[in-house]
Amino acid sequence: MAKYPHAEIEKKWQDRWAHDGLMRCDLSRTDRKFYCLMMFPYPSGELHVGHGRNYIIGDSLARFKKMAGYEVLAPMGWDAFGLPAENAAIQRDIHPAQWTRDNIARMKQQFHHWGVVYDWDREVTSCEPDYYKWTQWLFIQLFKAGLAYRKAASVNWCPKDKTVLANEQVVDGACERCGTPIEERHLEQWFFKITAFADELLSDLGTLADWPERVVTMQRNWIDRSDGVEIDFEVKGTGRRVTCFTTRPDTLFGATFMVLSPFHPEVERLIAGSRREDEFRAAIARYQADRLSGKARIEPGKDGVFLDAYAVNPVSGESIPIYMAPYVLMEYGTGAIMAVPAHDERDFEFATRYELPVREVVRFGATPGVLPTSSYSGDGVLVNSGAFDGLGQHEAFAKIADDLERRGLGRRRVNYRLRDWLISRQRYWGAPIPMIHCPKCGVVAVPEADLPVLLPHDVDFRPRGDGKSPLATSDAFRAVTCPQCGGAAVRDTDTMDTFVDSSWYFLRYLSPKDSTAPFQKDLCDAWLPVDQYIGGVEHAILHLLYARFITHFLHSQGHLGFGEPFARLFTQGMIQKNGIKMSKSRGNVVPPDSIIGPMGADTMRLYILFLAPPERDSEWNDESVEGCYRFLNRVWRFYEARESVLAKPAGGPIDERALTAPERALFRKAHWAIDRVLGDVNDHFRFNTAISALMELMNVMAPFGDEDVQSGSAQRPELLRFAFDTLVRLLAPMTPHICEELWERTGHRGSVFASAMPAANPDYVKSEQFDLVIQVNSKIRARESVPADTDSEAMKAIALRHPRVIEELAGRDPKRVVVIQNKLVNVVI
RNA sequence: GCCGGAGUGGUGAAACUGGUAGACGCAGGGGACUCAAAAUCCCCCGGAGCCAAAACUCCGUGUCGGUUCGAGUCCGACCUCCGGCACCA
């Protein structure tokens, strides 16, 4: 039998949607708004079916919401700056701008062929001056607020990409992108002070009830707040002090030694001119080498050196030896710790190795003993702690902290694992940092009226490897007059991390062409937070944290009326082939055209949605795709075989009581399908079960009307039409082309997406009969078909007079009879 | 190590608040149509017991226990896989 003409149908509707602006959004309709946002892609070229999932889920959801009466905002744009464009451009000897533009055109074409429709009037492209002008504006706002600062920092340097990487972009000591082991360099870099927002970013996670739990957890662990106390220890005989951070001031009396990071400044002071200086320096060099190799966990008990020096416990006056050891990190706290081996695992390991005293200061239960875990269990009582003996741990924390603060020897402090965000990059293809270095005035922001600072086109953009940006080679770009004093000055030649570009794009969609402001507060306040954000879980930390930070910042400055940008988040799973992620380098990608060509975009969409719950990683199976194609053909043939009935309007309401039993079953199945599909999609993105419900409806519909139509005696045309219309409308968001065509052919005016979703009548959602399960002692012994909503007494009676039950009872009385409405009766003997 | 998530047929997966395990597909087997094939349509399809069929019975949701009339679902312990963090004081 002939296949339905998908190619022709799909082209027709794709062109019509584009022409009619199907997803054009009217921003003035805010009473029922739905902002449906998909993470904008990096324009890397061809998209494969794995990428497609994100956009197909989003497009289907947007269409559902449209049919549910929402004014849907579904925009799309391009995260267009970044390294791959440069690398590809270097390889192919074309300009990154050209390469990027070509890819955008290609990907737009692909969306079009998939039937994925956006409001293209709102397209944003982060590498265009009309966009990055405002990324630069954002930088200046952060600068003015004291949240963008320069610091000479030891930074992660990728020798292959020849650029600095953020901590977040270093994975296992290697570059996230190319896998090259990173090196350490000391360079002046720009940072955004995200740590200033650490606390609100952490506590507001609690308001994100509609985010996946695991994403919230990942962010919480990433920020990781710890409350503690900084304590000053005197370095004996020097008059100098070393400050330690601890979350356990209650164990202060148990500190039997101190450990400095080998990179702590005090180490240099202690070893300079010392008798064992050479030995110390050799050790430091070794630790340095280990640190750069990155990977291995450093065993606290493995390595450390006594520095021939002592510190004085500020409370007990006790002298304790000072060690340096690589298990203490310079990057966290103060780079120095007071070691309490009795109550900290790592300190315990170290003390064991170097035979240092272990003194119990918190007792759990009655028996003395050490408990070397860093967890703060809270029910211990202090011992060996002078005046603080007998206090509970929590109380001791407070008392000791108070005591230290009063005497000026310490202060309460909160530390985060989160570090400030290093945003400068020594690369060409990014937004230039809008700053000027003046010999007289120092670092000065470019006046906002002078934005954008244009990225010069004719620069040798290959990376240089000397720690400077390619922009530094352009004298024309660098030379500038200082906006403050008018003297000669130079521009900053670094560009911004692309995560800055993507940290605010969702605001720009509302006024993408506005040349006077990055976004409009009133529009943003009306349309945000985003109602549904959809993207890959790989952005769980970086992008989502940065976007939250920037939104919180803009909120704090009064530019926005809200702090959290994304009310609901959905992270879709990866599509794999042969058990691994689809990627070009692994050669296991499925090109969309290999499906669309023979079977059409609707089949591809249907398969991707039917495959599995969308949040789950799933395996692509070529054979299963055909099952979806078969289903669409069945729908098509159902129409064709009944065209004479379906093609013309069949009016009249359906009188349920006048229907025959099988007709009533179909009528109810349609109502059931409405209920299922809308519930599955709205509540949990369960497109897979929604589709299976529609397949069930089709299975019930299939026998209806065929022969009757042939013989010209079709019964109940209104029922046939009701069932078919229902199927078409429920299926339309997922397979839009075939459904638009069928909607038109069945005599409807206007797009199916301009029509309303059908509503289920609760009276008809359940089938008339159900299988009453009769159990004896919880084992199924019989089933009987009975009318829905048979009351408990009647159900019980049916069960008790069933021959099987009578047989099992053998004259005895049941001990108990459990009745579950519309389900089962369990006779317990 | 810590924090999440997941383990169900040959396979992708269903199973709403504890109540018929395996819906809906795919693959496979059988049949109809056909000269034949494709396509389509119909039937079967977790395992075991029975020569076979029907009926029936038992077992079965990673493992072992528990709660309950009843557990894939709840509780406890464990195993495996995936993801995140990993010297954070």
mmCIF file with all atom_site columns, C-alpha atoms (C1' of nucleotides) in Angstrom, chain A residues 1 214 217-218 224 226 246-247 298 327-329 332 337 346 417 419 610-611 613 616 627 630 637 686 688 692 695-696 699 775 778-781 783 804 816 820 823 826, chain B residues 3-8 11-17 19-21 23-27 38-42 56-59 68-70 82-89:
data_model
loop_
_atom_site.group_PDB
_atom_site.id
_atom_site.type_symbol
_atom_site.label_atom_id
_atom_site.label_alt_id
_atom_site.label_comp_id
_atom_site.label_asym_id
_atom_site.label_entity_id
_atom_site.label_seq_id
_atom_site.pdbx_PDB_ins_code
_atom_site.Cartn_x
_atom_site.Cartn_y
_atom_site.Cartn_z
_atom_site.occupancy
_atom_site.B_iso_or_equiv
_atom_site.pdbx_formal_charge
_atom_site.auth_seq_id
_atom_site.auth_comp_id
_atom_site.auth_asym_id
_atom_site.auth_atom_id
_atom_site.pdbx_PDB_model_num
ATOM 1  C CA    . MET A 1 1   ? 0.000   0.000   0.000  1.00 0.00 ? 1   MET A CA    1
ATOM 2  C CA    . ARG A 1 214 ? 20.059  16.545  41.042 1.00 0.00 ? 214 ARG A CA    1
ATOM 3  C CA    . THR A 1 217 ? 22.183  19.315  44.563 1.00 0.00 ? 217 THR A CA    1
ATOM 4  C CA    . MET A 1 218 ? 25.040  19.803  42.142 1.00 0.00 ? 218 MET A CA    1
ATOM 5  C CA    . ASP A 1 224 ? 29.333  24.569  49.405 1.00 0.00 ? 224 ASP A CA    1
ATOM 6  C CA    . SER A 1 226 ? 30.972  26.326  55.539 1.00 0.00 ? 226 SER A CA    1
ATOM 7  C CA    . THR A 1 246 ? 38.388  26.036  61.016 1.00 0.00 ? 246 THR A CA    1
ATOM 8  C CA    . THR A 1 247 ? 34.800  24.861  61.111 1.00 0.00 ? 247 THR A CA    1
ATOM 9  C CA    . ILE A 1 298 ? 47.259  13.552  47.782 1.00 0.00 ? 298 ILE A CA    1
ATOM 10 C CA    . TYR A 1 327 ? 47.215  18.272  51.598 1.00 0.00 ? 327 TYR A CA    1
ATOM 11 C CA    . VAL A 1 328 ? 46.595  21.821  52.760 1.00 0.00 ? 328 VAL A CA    1
ATOM 12 C CA    . LEU A 1 329 ? 45.419  23.927  49.864 1.00 0.00 ? 329 LEU A CA    1
ATOM 13 C CA    . TYR A 1 332 ? 40.798  27.442  50.349 1.00 0.00 ? 332 TYR A CA    1
ATOM 14 C CA    . ILE A 1 337 ? 45.154  24.798  59.304 1.00 0.00 ? 337 ILE A CA    1
ATOM 15 C CA    . ARG A 1 346 ? 43.269  13.710  57.441 1.00 0.00 ? 346 ARG A CA    1
ATOM 16 C CA    . ARG A 1 417 ? 34.089  26.286  47.814 1.00 0.00 ? 417 ARG A CA    1
ATOM 17 C CA    . ARG A 1 419 ? 35.633  30.779  43.648 1.00 0.00 ? 419 ARG A CA    1
ATOM 18 C CA    . PHE A 1 610 ? 8.386   7.946   21.932 1.00 0.00 ? 610 PHE A CA    1
ATOM 19 C CA    . LEU A 1 611 ? 11.812  6.466   22.569 1.00 0.00 ? 611 LEU A CA    1
ATOM 20 C CA    . PRO A 1 613 ? 11.069  9.383   29.063 1.00 0.00 ? 613 PRO A CA    1
ATOM 21 C CA    . ARG A 1 616 ? 16.576  9.641   30.507 1.00 0.00 ? 616 ARG A CA    1
ATOM 22 C CA    . GLY A 1 627 ? 7.335   1.509   13.933 1.00 0.00 ? 627 GLY A CA    1
ATOM 23 C CA    . ARG A 1 630 ? 3.992   2.719   10.415 1.00 0.00 ? 630 ARG A CA    1
ATOM 24 C CA    . ARG A 1 637 ? -4.887  5.495   5.774  1.00 0.00 ? 637 ARG A CA    1
ATOM 25 C CA    . ARG A 1 686 ? 5.918   12.218  29.408 1.00 0.00 ? 686 ARG A CA    1
ATOM 26 C CA    . ASN A 1 688 ? 6.393   8.591   25.440 1.00 0.00 ? 688 ASN A CA    1
ATOM 27 C CA    . SER A 1 692 ? 1.311   5.183   23.513 1.00 0.00 ? 692 SER A CA    1
ATOM 28 C CA    . MET A 1 695 ? -1.628  4.433   19.638 1.00 0.00 ? 695 MET A CA    1
ATOM 29 C CA    . GLU A 1 696 ? -4.173  2.739   21.863 1.00 0.00 ? 696 GLU A CA    1
ATOM 30 C CA    . ASN A 1 699 ? -6.141  0.627   17.819 1.00 0.00 ? 699 ASN A CA    1
ATOM 31 C CA    . GLN A 1 775 ? -8.393  -12.710 45.245 1.00 0.00 ? 775 GLN A CA    1
ATOM 32 C CA    . SER A 1 778 ? -4.025  -12.197 48.041 1.00 0.00 ? 778 SER A CA    1
ATOM 33 C CA    . LYS A 1 779 ? -3.743  -14.660 45.157 1.00 0.00 ? 779 LYS A CA    1
ATOM 34 C CA    . ILE A 1 780 ? -5.787  -14.021 42.076 1.00 0.00 ? 780 ILE A CA    1
ATOM 35 C CA    . ARG A 1 781 ? -8.456  -16.656 41.731 1.00 0.00 ? 781 ARG A CA    1
ATOM 36 C CA    . ARG A 1 783 ? -11.835 -12.058 37.290 1.00 0.00 ? 783 ARG A CA    1
ATOM 37 C CA    . ARG A 1 804 ? -14.120 -20.296 43.060 1.00 0.00 ? 804 ARG A CA    1
ATOM 38 C CA    . ARG A 1 816 ? -11.645 -10.449 56.427 1.00 0.00 ? 816 ARG A CA    1
ATOM 39 C CA    . ILE A 1 820 ? -10.741 -1.647  46.645 1.00 0.00 ? 820 ILE A CA    1
ATOM 40 C CA    . LYS A 1 823 ? -10.105 -2.704  41.365 1.00 0.00 ? 823 LYS A CA    1
ATOM 41 C CA    . ASN A 1 826 ? -9.474  -9.878  48.486 1.00 0.00 ? 826 ASN A CA    1
ATOM 42 C "C1'" . C   B 2 3   ? 26.173  13.380  47.364 1.00 0.00 ? 3   C   B "C1'" 1
ATOM 43 C "C1'" . G   B 2 4   ? 22.473  12.302  43.667 1.00 0.00 ? 4   G   B "C1'" 1
ATOM 44 C "C1'" . G   B 2 5   ? 19.943  8.823   40.086 1.00 0.00 ? 5   G   B "C1'" 1
ATOM 45 C "C1'" . A   B 2 6   ? 18.910  4.026   38.233 1.00 0.00 ? 6   A   B "C1'" 1
ATOM 46 C "C1'" . G   B 2 7   ? 18.561  -1.680  38.151 1.00 0.00 ? 7   G   B "C1'" 1
ATOM 47 C "C1'" . U   B 2 8   ? 11.592  -4.776  35.359 1.00 0.00 ? 8   U   B "C1'" 1
ATOM 48 C "C1'" . U   B 2 11  ? 14.781  -5.268  23.277 1.00 0.00 ? 11  U   B "C1'" 1
ATOM 49 C "C1'" . G   B 2 12  ? 13.033  0.486   24.163 1.00 0.00 ? 12  G   B "C1'" 1
ATOM 50 C "C1'" . A   B 2 13  ? 9.955   0.663   28.073 1.00 0.00 ? 13  A   B "C1'" 1
ATOM 51 C "C1'" . A   B 2 14  ? 4.584   0.831   31.022 1.00 0.00 ? 14  A   B "C1'" 1
ATOM 52 C "C1'" . A   B 2 15  ? 2.366   0.269   35.943 1.00 0.00 ? 15  A   B "C1'" 1
ATOM 53 C "C1'" . C   B 2 16  ? -1.579  7.290   38.927 1.00 0.00 ? 16  C   B "C1'" 1
ATOM 54 C "C1'" . U   B 2 17  ? -1.524  8.087   45.930 1.00 0.00 ? 17  U   B "C1'" 1
ATOM 55 C "C1'" . G   B 2 19  ? -3.970  -3.387  44.670 1.00 0.00 ? 19  G   B "C1'" 1
ATOM 56 C "C1'" . U   B 2 20  ? -4.441  -7.599  37.696 1.00 0.00 ? 20  U   B "C1'" 1
ATOM 57 C "C1'" . A   B 2 21  ? 3.548   -6.857  36.604 1.00 0.00 ? 21  A   B "C1'" 1
ATOM 58 C "C1'" . A   B 2 23  ? 0.499   -1.206  28.546 1.00 0.00 ? 23  A   B "C1'" 1
ATOM 59 C "C1'" . C   B 2 24  ? 2.455   0.853   23.842 1.00 0.00 ? 24  C   B "C1'" 1
ATOM 60 C "C1'" . G   B 2 25  ? 6.321   -0.147  20.311 1.00 0.00 ? 25  G   B "C1'" 1
ATOM 61 C "C1'" . C   B 2 26  ? 10.619  -2.975  18.185 1.00 0.00 ? 26  C   B "C1'" 1
ATOM 62 C "C1'" . A   B 2 27  ? 12.613  -7.737  17.187 1.00 0.00 ? 27  A   B "C1'" 1
ATOM 63 C "C1'" . A   B 2 38  ? 7.208   -6.100  -0.423 1.00 0.00 ? 38  A   B "C1'" 1
ATOM 64 C "C1'" . A   B 2 39  ? 3.382   -3.627  1.948  1.00 0.00 ? 39  A   B "C1'" 1
ATOM 65 C "C1'" . U   B 2 40  ? -0.973  -4.577  4.769  1.00 0.00 ? 40  U   B "C1'" 1
ATOM 66 C "C1'" . C   B 2 41  ? -4.189  -7.415  8.063  1.00 0.00 ? 41  C   B "C1'" 1
ATOM 67 C "C1'" . C   B 2 42  ? -4.980  -11.349 11.985 1.00 0.00 ? 42  C   B "C1'" 1
ATOM 68 C "C1'" . C   B 2 56  ? -5.251  -24.660 35.923 1.00 0.00 ? 56  C   B "C1'" 1
ATOM 69 C "C1'" . U   B 2 57  ? -0.917  -24.300 39.257 1.00 0.00 ? 57  U   B "C1'" 1
ATOM 70 C "C1'" . C   B 2 58  ? 3.777   -22.480 40.684 1.00 0.00 ? 58  C   B "C1'" 1
ATOM 71 C "C1'" . C   B 2 59  ? 7.948   -19.055 40.038 1.00 0.00 ? 59  C   B "C1'" 1
ATOM 72 C "C1'" . U   B 2 68  ? 1.190   -5.419  55.143 1.00 0.00 ? 68  U   B "C1'" 1
ATOM 73 C "C1'" . C   B 2 69  ? -4.680  -9.059  53.553 1.00 0.00 ? 69  C   B "C1'" 1
ATOM 74 C "C1'" . G   B 2 70  ? -1.454  -7.484  49.465 1.00 0.00 ? 70  G   B "C1'" 1
ATOM 75 C "C1'" . C   B 2 82  ? 25.582  5.889   35.553 1.00 0.00 ? 82  C   B "C1'" 1
ATOM 76 C "C1'" . G   B 2 83  ? 26.315  11.077  36.850 1.00 0.00 ? 83  G   B "C1'" 1
ATOM 77 C "C1'" . G   B 2 84  ? 28.395  14.962  40.040 1.00 0.00 ? 84  G   B "C1'" 1
ATOM 78 C "C1'" . C   B 2 85  ? 32.033  16.418  43.762 1.00 0.00 ? 85  C   B "C1'" 1
ATOM 79 C "C1'" . A   B 2 86  ? 36.509  14.818  45.373 1.00 0.00 ? 86  A   B "C1'" 1
ATOM 80 C "C1'" . C   B 2 87  ? 42.548  16.958  50.209 1.00 0.00 ? 87  C   B "C1'" 1
ATOM 81 C "C1'" . C   B 2 88  ? 37.244  22.467  51.124 1.00 0.00 ? 88  C   B "C1'" 1
ATOM 82 C "C1'" . A   B 2 89  ? 40.044  22.210  57.163 1.00 0.00 ? 89  A   B "C1'" 1
#
